[in-house]
mmCIF file of C-alpha atoms in Angstrom:
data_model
loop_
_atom_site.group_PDB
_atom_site.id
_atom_site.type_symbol
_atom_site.label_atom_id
_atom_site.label_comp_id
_atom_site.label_asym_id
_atom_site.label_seq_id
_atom_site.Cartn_x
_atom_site.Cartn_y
_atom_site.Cartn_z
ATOM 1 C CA UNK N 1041 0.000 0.000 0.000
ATOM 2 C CA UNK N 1042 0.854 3.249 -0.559
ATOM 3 C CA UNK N 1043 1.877 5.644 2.526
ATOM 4 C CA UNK N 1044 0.946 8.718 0.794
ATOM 5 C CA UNK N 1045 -0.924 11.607 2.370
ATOM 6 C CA UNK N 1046 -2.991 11.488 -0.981
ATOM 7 C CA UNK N 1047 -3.447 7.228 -0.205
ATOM 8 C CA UNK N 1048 -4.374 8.482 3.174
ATOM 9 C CA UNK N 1049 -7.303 10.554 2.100
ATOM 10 C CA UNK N 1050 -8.259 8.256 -0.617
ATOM 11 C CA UNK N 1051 -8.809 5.189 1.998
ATOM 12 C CA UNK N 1052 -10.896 7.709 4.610
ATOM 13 C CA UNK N 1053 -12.745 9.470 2.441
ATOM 14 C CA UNK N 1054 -13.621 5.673 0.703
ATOM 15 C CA UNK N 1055 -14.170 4.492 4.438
ATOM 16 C CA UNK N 1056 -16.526 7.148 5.352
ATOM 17 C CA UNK N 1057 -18.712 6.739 2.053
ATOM 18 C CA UNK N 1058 -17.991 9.881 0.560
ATOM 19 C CA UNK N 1059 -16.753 10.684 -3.040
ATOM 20 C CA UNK N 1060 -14.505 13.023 -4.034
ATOM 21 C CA UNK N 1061 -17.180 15.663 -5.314
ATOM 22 C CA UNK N 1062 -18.979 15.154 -1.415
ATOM 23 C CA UNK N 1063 -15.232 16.133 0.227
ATOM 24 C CA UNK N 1064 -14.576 18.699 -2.288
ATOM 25 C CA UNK N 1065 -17.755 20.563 -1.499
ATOM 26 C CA UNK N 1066 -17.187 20.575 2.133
ATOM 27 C CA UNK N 1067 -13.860 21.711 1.584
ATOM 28 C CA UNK N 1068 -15.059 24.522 -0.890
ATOM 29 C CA UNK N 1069 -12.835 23.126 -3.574
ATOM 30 C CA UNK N 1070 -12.727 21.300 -6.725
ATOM 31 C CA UNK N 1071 -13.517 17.452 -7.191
ATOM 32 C CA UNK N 1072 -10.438 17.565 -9.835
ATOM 33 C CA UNK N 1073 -8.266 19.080 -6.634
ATOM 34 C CA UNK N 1074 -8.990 16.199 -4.464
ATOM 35 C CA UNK N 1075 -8.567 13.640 -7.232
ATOM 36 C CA UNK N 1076 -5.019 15.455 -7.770
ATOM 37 C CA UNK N 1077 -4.554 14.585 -3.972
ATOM 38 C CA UNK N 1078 -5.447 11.469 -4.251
ATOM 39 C CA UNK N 1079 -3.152 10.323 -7.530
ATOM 40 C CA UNK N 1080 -0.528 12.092 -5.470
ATOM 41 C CA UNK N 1081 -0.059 14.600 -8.239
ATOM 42 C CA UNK N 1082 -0.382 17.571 -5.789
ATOM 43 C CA UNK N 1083 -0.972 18.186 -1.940
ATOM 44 C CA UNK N 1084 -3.610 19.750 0.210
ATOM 45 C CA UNK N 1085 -3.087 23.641 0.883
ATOM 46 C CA UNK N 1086 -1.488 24.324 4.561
ATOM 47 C CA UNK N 1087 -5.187 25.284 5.534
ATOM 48 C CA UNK N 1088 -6.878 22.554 4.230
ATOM 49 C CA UNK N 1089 -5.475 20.017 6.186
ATOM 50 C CA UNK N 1090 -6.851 20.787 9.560
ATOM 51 C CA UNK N 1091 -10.254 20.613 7.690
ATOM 52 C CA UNK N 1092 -9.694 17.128 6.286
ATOM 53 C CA UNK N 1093 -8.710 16.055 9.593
ATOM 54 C CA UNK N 1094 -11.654 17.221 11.335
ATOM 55 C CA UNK N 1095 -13.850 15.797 8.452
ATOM 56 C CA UNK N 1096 -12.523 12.351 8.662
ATOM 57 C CA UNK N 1097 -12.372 12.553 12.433
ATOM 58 C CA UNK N 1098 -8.671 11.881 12.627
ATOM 59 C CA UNK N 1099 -5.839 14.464 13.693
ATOM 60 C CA UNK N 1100 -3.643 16.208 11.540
ATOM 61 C CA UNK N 1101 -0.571 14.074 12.844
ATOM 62 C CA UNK N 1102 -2.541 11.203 11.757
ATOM 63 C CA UNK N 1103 -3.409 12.337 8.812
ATOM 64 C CA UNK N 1104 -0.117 13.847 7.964
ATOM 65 C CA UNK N 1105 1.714 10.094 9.606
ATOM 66 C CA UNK N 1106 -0.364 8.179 7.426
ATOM 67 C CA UNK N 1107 -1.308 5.897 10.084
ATOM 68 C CA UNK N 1108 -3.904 5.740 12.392
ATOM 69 C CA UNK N 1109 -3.177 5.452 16.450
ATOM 70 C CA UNK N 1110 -6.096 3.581 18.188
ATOM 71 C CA UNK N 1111 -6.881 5.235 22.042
ATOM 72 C CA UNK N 1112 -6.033 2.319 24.542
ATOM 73 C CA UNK N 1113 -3.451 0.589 21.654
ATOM 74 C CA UNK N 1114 -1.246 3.719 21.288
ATOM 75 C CA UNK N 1115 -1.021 3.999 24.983
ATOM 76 C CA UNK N 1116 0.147 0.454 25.136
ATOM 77 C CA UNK N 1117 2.562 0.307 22.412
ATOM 78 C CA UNK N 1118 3.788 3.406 24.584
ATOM 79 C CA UNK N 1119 4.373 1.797 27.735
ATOM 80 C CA UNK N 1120 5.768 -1.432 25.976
ATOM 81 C CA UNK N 1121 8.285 0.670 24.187
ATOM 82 C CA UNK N 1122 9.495 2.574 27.439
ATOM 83 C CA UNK N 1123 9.823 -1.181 28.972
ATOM 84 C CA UNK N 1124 11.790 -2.203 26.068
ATOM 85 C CA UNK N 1125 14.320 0.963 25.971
ATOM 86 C CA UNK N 1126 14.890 0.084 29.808
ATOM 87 C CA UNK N 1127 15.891 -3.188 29.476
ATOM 88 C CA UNK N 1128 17.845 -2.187 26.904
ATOM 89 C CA UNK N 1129 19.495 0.232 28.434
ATOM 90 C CA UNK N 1130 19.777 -1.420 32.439
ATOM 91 C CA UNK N 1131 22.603 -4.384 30.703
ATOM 92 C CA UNK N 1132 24.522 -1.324 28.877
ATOM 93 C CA UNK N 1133 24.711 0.626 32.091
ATOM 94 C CA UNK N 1134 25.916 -2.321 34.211
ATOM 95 C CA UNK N 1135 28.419 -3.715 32.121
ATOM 96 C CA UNK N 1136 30.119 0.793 31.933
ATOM 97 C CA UNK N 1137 29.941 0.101 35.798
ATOM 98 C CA UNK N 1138 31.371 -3.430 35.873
ATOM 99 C CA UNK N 1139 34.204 -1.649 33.657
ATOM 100 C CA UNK N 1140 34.552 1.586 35.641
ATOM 101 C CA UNK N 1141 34.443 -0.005 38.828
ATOM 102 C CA UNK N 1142 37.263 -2.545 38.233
ATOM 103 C CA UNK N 1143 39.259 0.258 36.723
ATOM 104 C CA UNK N 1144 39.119 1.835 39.851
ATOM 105 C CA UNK N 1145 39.721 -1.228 41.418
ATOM 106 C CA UNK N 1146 36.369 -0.714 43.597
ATOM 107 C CA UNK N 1147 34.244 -3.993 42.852
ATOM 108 C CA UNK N 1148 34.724 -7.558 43.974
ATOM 109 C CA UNK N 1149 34.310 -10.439 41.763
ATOM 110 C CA UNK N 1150 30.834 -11.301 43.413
ATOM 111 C CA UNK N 1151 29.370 -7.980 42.978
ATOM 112 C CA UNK N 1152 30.277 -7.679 39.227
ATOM 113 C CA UNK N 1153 29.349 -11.297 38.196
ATOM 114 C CA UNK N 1154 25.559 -10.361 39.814
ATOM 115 C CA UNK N 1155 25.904 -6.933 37.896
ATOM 116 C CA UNK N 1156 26.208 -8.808 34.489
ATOM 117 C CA UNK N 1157 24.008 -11.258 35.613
ATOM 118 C CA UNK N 1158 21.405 -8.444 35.812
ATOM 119 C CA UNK N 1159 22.217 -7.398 32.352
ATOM 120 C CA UNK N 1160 22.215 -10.579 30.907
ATOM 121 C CA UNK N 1161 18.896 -11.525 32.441
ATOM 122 C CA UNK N 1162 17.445 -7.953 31.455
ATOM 123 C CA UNK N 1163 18.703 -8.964 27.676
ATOM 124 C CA UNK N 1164 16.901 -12.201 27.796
ATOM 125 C CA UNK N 1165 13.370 -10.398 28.547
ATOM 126 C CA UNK N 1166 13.675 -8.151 26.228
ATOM 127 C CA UNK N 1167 14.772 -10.760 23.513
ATOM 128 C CA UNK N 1168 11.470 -12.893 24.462
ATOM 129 C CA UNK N 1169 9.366 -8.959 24.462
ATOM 130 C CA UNK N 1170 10.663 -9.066 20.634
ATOM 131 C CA UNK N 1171 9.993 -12.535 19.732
ATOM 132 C CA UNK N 1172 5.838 -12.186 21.116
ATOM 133 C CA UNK N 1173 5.260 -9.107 19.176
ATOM 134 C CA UNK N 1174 5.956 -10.927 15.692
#
């Protein structure tokens, strides 16, 4: 499919039942404008696009991302993202402490083996995280 703003308005407008002579009179415009939209030969005005938006229902980052966010979904994929970049980030921050610590000669053995252990564990999880969402 194609990610095109113009794609984008083709597939609501087409959703909502409306042709392109019913979007270009509630825009005040031409049918032959919106049909230029939609073959990707040209691009909403500025102004228009809040319109369209509000039309369709959608917001202009929507519109303008070419993808729709869902309410609860978005929120989700939010949260599940900020878990991911953590355990990402927890093994990479304990294995610069394992190293800075032995440099300054200020962490047994003991200590640093559960400090990778962390990170390796934290790896793991986020290794299975990526295997469930495909």
């Amino acid at each position: 499919m194609n990610n095109s703003i113009g794609s984008k308005i083709a597939e609501l407008r087409k959703k909502n039942g409306m042709t392109q002579a019913d979007l270009a009179e509630k825009l005040g415009i031409t049918d032959k404008a919106v049909s230029k939209w939609e073959r990707n030969l040209s691009c909403p005005d500025i102004t228009t696009i809040p319109r369209i938006s509000e039309i369709f229902g959608v917001s202009v980052d929507e519109l303008m991302q070419c993808e729709r966010v869902e309410g609860k979904e978005g929120k989700e994929d939010g949260a599940r993202g900020l878990v991911r970049t953590i355990l990402r980030a927890v093994p990479l921050a304990m294995g610069v402490a394992v190293v800075v610590l032995s440099i300054m000669k200020k962490l047994d053995a003991g200590s640093a083996i559960s400090m990778l252990g962390l990170g390796l564990a934290c790896i793991s999880v986020s290794s299975f995280m990526k295997d469930e969402d495909e």
